[in-house]
PDB file of C-alpha atoms and ligand atoms in Angstrom:
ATOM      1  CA  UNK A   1       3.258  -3.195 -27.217  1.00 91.00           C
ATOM      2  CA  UNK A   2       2.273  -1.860 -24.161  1.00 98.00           C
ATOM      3  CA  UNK A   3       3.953  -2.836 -20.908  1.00 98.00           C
ATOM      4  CA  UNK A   4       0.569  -5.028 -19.461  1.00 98.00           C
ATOM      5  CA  UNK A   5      -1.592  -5.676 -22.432  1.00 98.00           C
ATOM      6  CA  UNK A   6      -3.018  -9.070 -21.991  1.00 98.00           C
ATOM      7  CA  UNK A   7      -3.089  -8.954 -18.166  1.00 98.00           C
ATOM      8  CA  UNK A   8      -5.659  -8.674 -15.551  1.00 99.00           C
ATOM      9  CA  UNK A   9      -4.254  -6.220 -12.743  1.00 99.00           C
ATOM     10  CA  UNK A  10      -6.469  -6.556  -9.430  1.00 99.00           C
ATOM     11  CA  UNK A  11      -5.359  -3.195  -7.252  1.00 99.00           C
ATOM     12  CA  UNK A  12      -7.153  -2.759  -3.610  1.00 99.00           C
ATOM     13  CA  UNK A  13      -7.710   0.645  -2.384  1.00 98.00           C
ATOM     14  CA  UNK A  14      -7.690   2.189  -6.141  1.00 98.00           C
ATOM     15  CA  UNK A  15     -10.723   4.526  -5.185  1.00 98.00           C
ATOM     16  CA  UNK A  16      -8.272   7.245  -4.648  1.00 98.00           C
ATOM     17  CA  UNK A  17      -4.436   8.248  -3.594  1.00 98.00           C
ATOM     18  CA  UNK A  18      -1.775   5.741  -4.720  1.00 98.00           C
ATOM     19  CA  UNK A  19      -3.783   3.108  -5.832  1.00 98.00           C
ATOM     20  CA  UNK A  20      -5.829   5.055  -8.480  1.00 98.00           C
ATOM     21  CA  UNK A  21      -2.811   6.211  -9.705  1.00 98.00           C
ATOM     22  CA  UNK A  22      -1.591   2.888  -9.694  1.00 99.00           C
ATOM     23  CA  UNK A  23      -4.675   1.517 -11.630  1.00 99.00           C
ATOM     24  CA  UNK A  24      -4.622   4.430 -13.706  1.00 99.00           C
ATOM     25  CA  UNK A  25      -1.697   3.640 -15.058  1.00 99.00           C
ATOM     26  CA  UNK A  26      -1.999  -0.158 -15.343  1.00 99.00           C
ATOM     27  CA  UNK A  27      -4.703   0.673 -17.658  1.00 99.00           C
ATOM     28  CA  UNK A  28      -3.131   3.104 -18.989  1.00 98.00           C
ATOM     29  CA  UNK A  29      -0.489   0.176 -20.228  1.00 98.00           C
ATOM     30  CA  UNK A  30      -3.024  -1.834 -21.566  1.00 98.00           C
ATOM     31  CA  UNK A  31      -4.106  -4.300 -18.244  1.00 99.00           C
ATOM     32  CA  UNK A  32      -7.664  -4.663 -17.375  1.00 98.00           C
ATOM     33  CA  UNK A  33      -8.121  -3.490 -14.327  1.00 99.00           C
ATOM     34  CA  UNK A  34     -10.222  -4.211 -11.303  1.00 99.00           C
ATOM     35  CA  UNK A  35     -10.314  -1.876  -8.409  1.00 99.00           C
ATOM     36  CA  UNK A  36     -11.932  -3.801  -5.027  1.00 99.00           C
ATOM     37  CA  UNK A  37     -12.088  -0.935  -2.391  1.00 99.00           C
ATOM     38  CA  UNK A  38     -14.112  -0.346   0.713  1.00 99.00           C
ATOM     39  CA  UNK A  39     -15.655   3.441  -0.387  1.00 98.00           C
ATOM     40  CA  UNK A  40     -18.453   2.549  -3.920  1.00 98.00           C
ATOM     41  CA  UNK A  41     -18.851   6.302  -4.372  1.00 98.00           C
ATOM     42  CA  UNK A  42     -15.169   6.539  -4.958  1.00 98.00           C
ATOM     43  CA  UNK A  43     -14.423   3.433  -6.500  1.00 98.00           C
ATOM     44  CA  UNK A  44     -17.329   3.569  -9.033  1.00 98.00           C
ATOM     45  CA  UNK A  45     -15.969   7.301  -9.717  1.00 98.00           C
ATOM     46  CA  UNK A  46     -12.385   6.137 -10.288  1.00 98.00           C
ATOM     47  CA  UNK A  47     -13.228   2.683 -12.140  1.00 99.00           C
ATOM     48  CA  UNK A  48     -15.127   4.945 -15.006  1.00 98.00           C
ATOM     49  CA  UNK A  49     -13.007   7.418 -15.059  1.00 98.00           C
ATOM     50  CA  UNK A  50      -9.644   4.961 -15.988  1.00 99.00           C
ATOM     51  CA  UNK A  51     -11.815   2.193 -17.778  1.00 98.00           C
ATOM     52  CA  UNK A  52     -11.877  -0.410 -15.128  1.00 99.00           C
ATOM     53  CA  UNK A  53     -14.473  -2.820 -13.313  1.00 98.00           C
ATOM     54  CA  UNK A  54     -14.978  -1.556  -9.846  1.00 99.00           C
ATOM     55  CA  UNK A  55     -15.658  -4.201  -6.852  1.00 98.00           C
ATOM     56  CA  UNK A  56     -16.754  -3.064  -3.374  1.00 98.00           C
ATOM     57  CA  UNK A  57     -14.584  -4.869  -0.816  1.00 99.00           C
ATOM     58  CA  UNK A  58     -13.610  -4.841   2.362  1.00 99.00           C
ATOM     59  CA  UNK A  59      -9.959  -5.864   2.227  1.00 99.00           C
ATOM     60  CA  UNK A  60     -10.041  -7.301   5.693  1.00 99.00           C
ATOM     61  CA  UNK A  61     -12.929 -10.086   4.693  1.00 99.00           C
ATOM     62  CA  UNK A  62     -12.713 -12.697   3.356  1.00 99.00           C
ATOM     63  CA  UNK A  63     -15.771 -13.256   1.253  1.00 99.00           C
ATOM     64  CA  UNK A  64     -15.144  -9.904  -0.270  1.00 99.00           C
ATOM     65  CA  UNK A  65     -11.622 -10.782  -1.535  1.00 99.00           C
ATOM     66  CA  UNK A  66     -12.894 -14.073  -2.992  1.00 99.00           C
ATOM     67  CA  UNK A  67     -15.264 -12.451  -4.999  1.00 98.00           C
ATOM     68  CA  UNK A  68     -13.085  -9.633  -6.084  1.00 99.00           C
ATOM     69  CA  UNK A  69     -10.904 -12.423  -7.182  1.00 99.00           C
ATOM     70  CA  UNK A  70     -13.617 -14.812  -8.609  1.00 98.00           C
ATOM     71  CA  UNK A  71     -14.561 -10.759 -10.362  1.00 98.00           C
ATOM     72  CA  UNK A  72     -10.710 -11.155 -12.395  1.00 98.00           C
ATOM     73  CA  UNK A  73     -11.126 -14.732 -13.080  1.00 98.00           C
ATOM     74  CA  UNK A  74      -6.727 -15.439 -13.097  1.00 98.00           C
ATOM     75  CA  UNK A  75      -5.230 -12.295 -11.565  1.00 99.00           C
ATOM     76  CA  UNK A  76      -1.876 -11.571 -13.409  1.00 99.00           C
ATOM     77  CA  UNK A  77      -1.217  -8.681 -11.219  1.00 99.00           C
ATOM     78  CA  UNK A  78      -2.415  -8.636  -7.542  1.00 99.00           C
ATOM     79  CA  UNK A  79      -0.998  -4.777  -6.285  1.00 99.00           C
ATOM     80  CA  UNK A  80      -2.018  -4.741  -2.584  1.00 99.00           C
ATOM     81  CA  UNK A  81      -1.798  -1.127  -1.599  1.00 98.00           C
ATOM     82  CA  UNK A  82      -5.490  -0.895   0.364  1.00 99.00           C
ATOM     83  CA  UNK A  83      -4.374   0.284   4.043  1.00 98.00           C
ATOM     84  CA  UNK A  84      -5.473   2.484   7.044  1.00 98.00           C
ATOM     85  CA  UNK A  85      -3.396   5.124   9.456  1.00 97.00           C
ATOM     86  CA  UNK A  86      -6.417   5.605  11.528  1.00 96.00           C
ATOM     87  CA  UNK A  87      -5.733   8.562  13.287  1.00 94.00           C
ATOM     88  CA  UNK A  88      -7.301   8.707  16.648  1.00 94.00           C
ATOM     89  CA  UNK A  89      -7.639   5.186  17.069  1.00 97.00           C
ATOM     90  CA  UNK A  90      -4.196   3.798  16.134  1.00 97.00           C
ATOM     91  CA  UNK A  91      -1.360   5.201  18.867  1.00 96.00           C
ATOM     92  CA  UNK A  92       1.299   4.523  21.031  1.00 97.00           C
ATOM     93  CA  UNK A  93       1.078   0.597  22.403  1.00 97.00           C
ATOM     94  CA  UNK A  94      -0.822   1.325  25.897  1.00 98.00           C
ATOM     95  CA  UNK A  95      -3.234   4.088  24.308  1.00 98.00           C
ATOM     96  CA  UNK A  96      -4.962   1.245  21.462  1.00 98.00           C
ATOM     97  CA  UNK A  97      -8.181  -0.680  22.624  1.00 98.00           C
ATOM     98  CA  UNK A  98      -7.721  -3.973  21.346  1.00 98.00           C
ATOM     99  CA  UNK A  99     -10.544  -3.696  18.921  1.00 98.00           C
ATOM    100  CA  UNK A 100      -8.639  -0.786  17.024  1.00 98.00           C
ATOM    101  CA  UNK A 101      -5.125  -2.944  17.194  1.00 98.00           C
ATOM    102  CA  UNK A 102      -7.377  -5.994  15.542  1.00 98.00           C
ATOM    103  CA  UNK A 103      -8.875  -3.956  12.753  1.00 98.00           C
ATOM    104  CA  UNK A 104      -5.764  -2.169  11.975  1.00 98.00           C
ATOM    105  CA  UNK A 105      -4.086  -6.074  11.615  1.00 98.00           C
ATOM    106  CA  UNK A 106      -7.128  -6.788   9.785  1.00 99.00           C
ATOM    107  CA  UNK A 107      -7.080  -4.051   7.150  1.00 99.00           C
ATOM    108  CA  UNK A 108      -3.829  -3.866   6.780  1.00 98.00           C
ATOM    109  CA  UNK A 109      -2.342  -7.510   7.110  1.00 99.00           C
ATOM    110  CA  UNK A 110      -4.589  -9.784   6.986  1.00 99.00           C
ATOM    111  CA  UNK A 111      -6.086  -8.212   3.734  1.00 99.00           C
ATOM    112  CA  UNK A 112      -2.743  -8.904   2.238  1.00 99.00           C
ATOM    113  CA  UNK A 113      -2.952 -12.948   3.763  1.00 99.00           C
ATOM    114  CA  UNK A 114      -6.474 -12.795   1.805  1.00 99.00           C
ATOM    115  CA  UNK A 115      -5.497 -11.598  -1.360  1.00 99.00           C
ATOM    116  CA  UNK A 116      -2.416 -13.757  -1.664  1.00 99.00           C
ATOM    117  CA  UNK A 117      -4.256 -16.484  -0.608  1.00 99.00           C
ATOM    118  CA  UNK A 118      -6.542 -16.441  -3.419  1.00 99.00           C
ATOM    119  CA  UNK A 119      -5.147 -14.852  -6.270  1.00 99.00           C
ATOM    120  CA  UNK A 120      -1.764 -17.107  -6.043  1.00 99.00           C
ATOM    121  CA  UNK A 121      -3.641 -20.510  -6.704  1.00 99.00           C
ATOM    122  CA  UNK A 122      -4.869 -18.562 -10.352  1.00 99.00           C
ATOM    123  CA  UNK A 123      -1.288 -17.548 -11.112  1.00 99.00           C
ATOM    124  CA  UNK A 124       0.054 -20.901 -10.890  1.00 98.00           C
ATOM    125  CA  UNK A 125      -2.593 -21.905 -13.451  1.00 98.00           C
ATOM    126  CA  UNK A 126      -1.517 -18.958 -15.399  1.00 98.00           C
ATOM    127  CA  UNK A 127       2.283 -20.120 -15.174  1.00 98.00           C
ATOM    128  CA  UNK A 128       3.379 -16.503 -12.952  1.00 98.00           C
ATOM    129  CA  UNK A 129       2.135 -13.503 -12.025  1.00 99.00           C
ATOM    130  CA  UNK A 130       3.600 -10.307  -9.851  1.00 99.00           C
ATOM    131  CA  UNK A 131       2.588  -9.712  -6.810  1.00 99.00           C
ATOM    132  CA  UNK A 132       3.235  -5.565  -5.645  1.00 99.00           C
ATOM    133  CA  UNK A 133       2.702  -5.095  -1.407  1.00 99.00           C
ATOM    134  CA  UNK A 134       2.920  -2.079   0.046  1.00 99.00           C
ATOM    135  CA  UNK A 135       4.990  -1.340   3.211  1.00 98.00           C
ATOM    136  CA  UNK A 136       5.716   1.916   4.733  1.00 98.00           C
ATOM    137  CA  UNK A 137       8.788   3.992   6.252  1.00 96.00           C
ATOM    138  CA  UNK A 138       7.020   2.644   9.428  1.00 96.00           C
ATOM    139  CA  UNK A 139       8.275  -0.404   7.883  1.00 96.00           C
ATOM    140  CA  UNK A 140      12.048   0.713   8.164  1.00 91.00           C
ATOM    141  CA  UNK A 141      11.806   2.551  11.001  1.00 93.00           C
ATOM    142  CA  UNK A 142      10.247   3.274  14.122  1.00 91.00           C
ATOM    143  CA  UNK A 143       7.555   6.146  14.349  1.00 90.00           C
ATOM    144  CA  UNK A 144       5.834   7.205  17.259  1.00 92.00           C
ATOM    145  CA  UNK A 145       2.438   6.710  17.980  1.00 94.00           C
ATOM    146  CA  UNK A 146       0.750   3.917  15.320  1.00 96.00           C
ATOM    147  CA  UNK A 147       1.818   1.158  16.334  1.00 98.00           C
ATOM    148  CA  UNK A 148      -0.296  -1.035  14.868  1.00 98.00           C
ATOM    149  CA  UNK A 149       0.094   0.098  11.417  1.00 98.00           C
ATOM    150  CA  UNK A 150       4.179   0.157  11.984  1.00 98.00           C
ATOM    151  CA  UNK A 151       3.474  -3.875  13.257  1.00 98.00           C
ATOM    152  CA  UNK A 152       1.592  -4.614   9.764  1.00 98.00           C
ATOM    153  CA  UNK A 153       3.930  -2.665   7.671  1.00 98.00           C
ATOM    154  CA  UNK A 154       6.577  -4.436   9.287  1.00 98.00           C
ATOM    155  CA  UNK A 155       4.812  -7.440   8.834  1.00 98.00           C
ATOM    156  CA  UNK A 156       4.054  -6.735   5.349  1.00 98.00           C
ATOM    157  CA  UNK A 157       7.965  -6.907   4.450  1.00 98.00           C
ATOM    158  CA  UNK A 158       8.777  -9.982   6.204  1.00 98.00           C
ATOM    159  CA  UNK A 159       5.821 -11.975   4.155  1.00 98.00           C
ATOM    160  CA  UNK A 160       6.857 -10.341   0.922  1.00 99.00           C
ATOM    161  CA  UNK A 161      10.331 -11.625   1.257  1.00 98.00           C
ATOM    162  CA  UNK A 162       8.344 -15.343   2.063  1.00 98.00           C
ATOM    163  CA  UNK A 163       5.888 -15.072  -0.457  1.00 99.00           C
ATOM    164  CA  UNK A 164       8.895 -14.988  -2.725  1.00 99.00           C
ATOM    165  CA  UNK A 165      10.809 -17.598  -1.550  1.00 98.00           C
ATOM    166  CA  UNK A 166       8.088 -19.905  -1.782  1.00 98.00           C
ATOM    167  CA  UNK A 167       6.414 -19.217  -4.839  1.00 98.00           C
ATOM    168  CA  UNK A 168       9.035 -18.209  -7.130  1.00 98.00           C
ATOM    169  CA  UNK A 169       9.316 -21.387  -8.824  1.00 98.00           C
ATOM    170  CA  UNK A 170       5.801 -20.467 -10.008  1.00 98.00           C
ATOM    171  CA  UNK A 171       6.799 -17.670 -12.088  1.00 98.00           C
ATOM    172  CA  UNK A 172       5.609 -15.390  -9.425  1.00 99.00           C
ATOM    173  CA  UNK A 173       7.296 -12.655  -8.325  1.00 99.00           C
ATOM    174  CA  UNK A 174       6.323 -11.125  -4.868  1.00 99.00           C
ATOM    175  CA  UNK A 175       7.809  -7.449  -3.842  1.00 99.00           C
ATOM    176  CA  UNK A 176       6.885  -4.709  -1.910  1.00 99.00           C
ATOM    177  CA  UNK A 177       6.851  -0.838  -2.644  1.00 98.00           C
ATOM    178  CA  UNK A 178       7.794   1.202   1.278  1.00 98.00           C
ATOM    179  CA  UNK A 179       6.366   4.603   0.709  1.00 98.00           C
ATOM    180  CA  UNK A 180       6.508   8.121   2.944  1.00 97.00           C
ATOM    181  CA  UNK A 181       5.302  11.279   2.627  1.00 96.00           C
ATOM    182  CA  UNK A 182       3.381  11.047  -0.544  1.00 98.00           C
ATOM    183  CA  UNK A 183       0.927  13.564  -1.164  1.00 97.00           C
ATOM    184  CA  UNK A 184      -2.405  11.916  -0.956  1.00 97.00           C
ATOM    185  CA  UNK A 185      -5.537  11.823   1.619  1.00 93.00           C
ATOM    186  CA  UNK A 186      -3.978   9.242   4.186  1.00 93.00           C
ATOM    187  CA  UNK A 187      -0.908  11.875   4.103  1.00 90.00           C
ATOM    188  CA  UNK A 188      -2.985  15.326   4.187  1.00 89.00           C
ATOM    189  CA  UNK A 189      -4.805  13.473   7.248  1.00 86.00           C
ATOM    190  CA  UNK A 190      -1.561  12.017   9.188  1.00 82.00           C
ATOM    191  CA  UNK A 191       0.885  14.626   8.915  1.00 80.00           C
ATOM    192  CA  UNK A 192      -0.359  18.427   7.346  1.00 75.00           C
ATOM    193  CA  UNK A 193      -3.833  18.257   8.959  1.00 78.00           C
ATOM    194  CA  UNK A 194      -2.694  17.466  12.288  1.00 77.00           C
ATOM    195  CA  UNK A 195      -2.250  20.295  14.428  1.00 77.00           C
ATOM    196  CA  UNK A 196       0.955  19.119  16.189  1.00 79.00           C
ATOM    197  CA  UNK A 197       2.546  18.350  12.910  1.00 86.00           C
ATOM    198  CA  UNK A 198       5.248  21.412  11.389  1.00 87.00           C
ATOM    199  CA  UNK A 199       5.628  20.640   7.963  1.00 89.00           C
ATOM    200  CA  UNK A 200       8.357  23.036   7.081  1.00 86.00           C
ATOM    201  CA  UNK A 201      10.258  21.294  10.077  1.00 83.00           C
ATOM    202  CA  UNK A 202       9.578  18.025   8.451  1.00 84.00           C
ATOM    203  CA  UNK A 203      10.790  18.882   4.786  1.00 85.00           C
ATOM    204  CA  UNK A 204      13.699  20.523   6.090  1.00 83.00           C
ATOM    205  CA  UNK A 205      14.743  17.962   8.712  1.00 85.00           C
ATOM    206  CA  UNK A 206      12.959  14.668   7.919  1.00 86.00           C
ATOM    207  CA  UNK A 207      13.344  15.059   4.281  1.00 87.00           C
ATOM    208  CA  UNK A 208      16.649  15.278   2.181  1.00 88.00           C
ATOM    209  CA  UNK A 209      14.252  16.162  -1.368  1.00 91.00           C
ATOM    210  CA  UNK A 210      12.350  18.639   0.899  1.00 90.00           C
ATOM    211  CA  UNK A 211       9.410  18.238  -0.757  1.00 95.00           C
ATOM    212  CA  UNK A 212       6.800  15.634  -0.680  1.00 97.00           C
ATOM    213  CA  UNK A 213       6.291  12.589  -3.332  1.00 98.00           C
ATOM    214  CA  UNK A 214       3.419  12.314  -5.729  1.00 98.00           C
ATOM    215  CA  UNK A 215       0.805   8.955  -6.454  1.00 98.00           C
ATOM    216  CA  UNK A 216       2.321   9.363  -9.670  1.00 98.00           C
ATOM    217  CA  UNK A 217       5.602   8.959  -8.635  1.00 98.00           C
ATOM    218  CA  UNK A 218       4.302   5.611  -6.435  1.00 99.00           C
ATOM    219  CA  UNK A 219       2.770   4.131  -9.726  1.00 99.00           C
ATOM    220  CA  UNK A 220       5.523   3.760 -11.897  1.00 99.00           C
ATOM    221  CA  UNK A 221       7.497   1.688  -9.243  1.00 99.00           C
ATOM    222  CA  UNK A 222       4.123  -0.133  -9.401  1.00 99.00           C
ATOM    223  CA  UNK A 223       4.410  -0.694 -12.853  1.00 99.00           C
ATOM    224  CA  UNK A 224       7.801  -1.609 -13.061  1.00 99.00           C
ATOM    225  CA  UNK A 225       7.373  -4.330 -10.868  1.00 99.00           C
ATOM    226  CA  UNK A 226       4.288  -5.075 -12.074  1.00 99.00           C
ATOM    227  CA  UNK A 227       5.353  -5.437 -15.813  1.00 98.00           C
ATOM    228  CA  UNK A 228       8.186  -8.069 -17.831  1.00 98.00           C
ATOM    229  CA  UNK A 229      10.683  -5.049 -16.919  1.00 98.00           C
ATOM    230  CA  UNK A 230      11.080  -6.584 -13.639  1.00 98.00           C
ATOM    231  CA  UNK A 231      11.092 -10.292 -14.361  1.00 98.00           C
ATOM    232  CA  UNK A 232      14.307 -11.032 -12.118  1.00 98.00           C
ATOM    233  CA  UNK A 233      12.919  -8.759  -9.742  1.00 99.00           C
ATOM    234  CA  UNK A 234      11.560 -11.062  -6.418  1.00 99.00           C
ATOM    235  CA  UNK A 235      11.600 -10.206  -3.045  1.00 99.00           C
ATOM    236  CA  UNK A 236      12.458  -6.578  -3.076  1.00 99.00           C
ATOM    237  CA  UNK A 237      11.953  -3.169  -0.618  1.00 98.00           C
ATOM    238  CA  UNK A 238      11.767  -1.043  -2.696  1.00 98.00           C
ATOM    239  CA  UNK A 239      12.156   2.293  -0.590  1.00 98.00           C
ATOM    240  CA  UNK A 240      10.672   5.215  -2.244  1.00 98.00           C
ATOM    241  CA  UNK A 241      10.548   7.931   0.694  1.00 96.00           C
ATOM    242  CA  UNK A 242      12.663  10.843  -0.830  1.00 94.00           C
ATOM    243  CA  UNK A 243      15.479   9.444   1.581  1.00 93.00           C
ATOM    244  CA  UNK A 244      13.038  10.423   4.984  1.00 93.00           C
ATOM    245  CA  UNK A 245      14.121   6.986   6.387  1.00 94.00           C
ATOM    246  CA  UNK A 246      17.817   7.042   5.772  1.00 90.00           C
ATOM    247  CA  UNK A 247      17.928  10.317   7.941  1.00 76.00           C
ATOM    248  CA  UNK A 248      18.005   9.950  11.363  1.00 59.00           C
ATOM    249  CA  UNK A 249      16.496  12.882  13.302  1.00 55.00           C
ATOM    250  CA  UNK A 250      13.612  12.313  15.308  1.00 47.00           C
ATOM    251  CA  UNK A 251      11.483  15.562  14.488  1.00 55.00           C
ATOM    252  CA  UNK A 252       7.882  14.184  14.950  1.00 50.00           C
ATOM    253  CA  UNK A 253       8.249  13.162  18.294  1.00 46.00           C
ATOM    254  CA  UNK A 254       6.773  15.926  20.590  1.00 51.00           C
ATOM    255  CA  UNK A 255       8.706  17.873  22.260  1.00 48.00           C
ATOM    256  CA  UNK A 256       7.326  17.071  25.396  1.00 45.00           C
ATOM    257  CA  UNK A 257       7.979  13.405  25.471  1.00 42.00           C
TER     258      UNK A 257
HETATM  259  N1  NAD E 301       0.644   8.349   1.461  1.00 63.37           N
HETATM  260  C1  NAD E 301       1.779   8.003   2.042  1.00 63.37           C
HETATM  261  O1  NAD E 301       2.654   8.840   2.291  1.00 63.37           O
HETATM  262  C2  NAD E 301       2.030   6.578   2.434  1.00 63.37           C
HETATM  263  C3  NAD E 301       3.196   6.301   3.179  1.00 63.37           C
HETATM  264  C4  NAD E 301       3.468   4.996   3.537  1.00 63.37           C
HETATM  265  C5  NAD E 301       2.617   3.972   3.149  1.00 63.37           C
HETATM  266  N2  NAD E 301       1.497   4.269   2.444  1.00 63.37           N
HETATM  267  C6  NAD E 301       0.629   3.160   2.111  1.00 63.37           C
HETATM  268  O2  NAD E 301       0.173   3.265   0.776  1.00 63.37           O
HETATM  269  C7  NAD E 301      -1.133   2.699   0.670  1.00 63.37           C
HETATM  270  C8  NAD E 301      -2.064   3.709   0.029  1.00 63.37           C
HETATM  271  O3  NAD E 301      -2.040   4.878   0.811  1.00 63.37           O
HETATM  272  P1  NAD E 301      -2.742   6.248   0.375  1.00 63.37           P
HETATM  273  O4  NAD E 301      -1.911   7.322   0.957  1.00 63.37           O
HETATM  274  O5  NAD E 301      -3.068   6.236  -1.054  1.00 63.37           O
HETATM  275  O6  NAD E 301      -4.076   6.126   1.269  1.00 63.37           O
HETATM  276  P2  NAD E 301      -5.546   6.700   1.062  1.00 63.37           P
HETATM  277  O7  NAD E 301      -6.172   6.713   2.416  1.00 63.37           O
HETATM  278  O8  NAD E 301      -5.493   7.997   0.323  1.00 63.37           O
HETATM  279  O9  NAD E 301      -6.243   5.586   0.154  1.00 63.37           O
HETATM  280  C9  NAD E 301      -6.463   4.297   0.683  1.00 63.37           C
HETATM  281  C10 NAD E 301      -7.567   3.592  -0.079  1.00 63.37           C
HETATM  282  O10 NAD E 301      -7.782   2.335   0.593  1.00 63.37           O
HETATM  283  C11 NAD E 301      -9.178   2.163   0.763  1.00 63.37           C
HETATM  284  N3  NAD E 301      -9.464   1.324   1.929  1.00 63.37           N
HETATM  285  C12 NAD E 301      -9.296   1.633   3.229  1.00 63.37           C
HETATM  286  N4  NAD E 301      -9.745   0.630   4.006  1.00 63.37           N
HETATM  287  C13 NAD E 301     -10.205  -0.332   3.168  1.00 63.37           C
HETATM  288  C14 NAD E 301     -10.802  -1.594   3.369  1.00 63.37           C
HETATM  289  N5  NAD E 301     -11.039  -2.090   4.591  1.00 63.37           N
HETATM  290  N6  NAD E 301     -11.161  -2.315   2.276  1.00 63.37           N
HETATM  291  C15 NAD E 301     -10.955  -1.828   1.022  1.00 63.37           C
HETATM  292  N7  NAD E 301     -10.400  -0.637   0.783  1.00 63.37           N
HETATM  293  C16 NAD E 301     -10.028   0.111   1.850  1.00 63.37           C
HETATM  294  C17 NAD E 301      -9.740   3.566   0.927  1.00 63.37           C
HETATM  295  O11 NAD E 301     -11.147   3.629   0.671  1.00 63.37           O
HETATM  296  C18 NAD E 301      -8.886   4.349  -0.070  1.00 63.37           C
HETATM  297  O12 NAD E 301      -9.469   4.326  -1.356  1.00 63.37           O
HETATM  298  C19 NAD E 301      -1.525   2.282   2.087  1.00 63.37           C
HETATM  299  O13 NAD E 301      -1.256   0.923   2.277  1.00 63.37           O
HETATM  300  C20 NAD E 301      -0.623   3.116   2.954  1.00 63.37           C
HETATM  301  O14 NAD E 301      -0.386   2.535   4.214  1.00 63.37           O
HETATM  302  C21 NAD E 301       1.180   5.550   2.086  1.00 63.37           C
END
């Protein structure tokens, strides 16, 4: 039997990068799947190409997250992995307008609030359901200039260890994956597209598997604590950064500051 046949597996931000591959391979185990993401050309794309029911949604409101969750009916598997690292807009503390701090807590954190908030009620119907967040090395440590996504991924971990404590006796499990450097467009535009950014210094000093992760890589953590193979699972970090955050040089900072 496959690992999440008879489930419904709601994944934001599945248009592309982590979440596709995350959706991909919930479907690929035999959940139905429903992709909510901001970007229709994408999502449509990705929801045909996997098998899945595409919703357009802005993760951050919350009339689109009720009716991506009205769209699964009970949600067995809520994977909140939509974020943003808005380059140019997101920065060191006194460099963010307070409309760009807001939007980043919106996108990032309060989208997780929304989804929990209405998907949880339909697991406790259900008798459980798995909740997968997604946190950040900005999570575990602190990286210069995004601030407000390092104060939602933060965030994000804290609530994840609450969700769990509160709604385990449901049957529902709550954890949280903390990626870095995984090949996908967020990456390609925060670090190798960024002209102050040396990525051979990176892999070599940031890096202990001097190379970067894969989506792929991402979605079977996702699955794993998605699935029954992770039923005593609650409340976890599960750090999947090639070891960038256990090493402590500081090589993005630069060197004029
Ligand atoms: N790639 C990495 O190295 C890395 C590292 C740490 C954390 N993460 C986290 O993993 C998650 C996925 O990252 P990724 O690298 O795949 O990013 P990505 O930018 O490649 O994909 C993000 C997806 O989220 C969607 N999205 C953005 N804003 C949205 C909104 N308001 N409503 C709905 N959908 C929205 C985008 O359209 C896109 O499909 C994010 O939460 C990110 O913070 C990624």
């Amino acid at each position: 039997m496959k690992r999440l046949e008879g489930k419904t597996a709601l994944v934001t931000g599945g248009a592309q990068g982590i979440g596709f591959e995350g959706a991909k391979l919930f479907a690929a185990e035999g959940a139905r799947v429903v992709i909510a993401d901001i970007n229709a050309e994408k999502g449509e794309a990705a929801a045909k190409e996997i098998g899945a029911t595409f919703v357009t949604c802005d993760v951050s409101k919350s009339a689109d997250v009720q009716a991506a969750v009205a769209a699964c009916g009970t949600v067995d598997v809520l994977y909140n992995n939509a974020g943003i690292f808005w380059v140019g807009h997101d920065n060191r503390l006194t460099e963010i307008s307070e409309e760009d701090w807001d939007r980043v807590i919106a996108v990032n954190l309060k989208s997780v609030f929304l989804f929990a908030k209405y998907a949880i009620p339909t697991m406790i119907k259900a008798g459980g359901g798995s909740i997968v967040n997604t946190g950040s090395s900005a999570a575990q440590i602190g990286i210069p200039d995004c601030d407000a996504y390092t104060a939602t991924k933060g965030a994000i971990v804290q609530l994840t260890k609450s969700l769990a404590a509160e709604y385990g006796r449901y049957g529902i499990r709550t954890n949280c994956i903390s990626p870095a450097a995984i090949m996908t467009p967020m990456m390609r535009q925060s670090n190798p597209e960024n002209s102050s950014f040396d990525e051979e210094r990176f892999l070599k000093l940031r890096t202990p598997l001097r190379r970067y992760g894969t989506p792929e890589e991402i979605a079977k953590i996702a699955l794993f604590l998605a699935s029954d193979e992770s039923s005593y699972v609650n409340g976890a970090i599960v750090v999947a950064d090639g070891g960038i955050t256990i090493n402590g040089d500081l090589s993005k900072i630069d060197s004029d500051r």
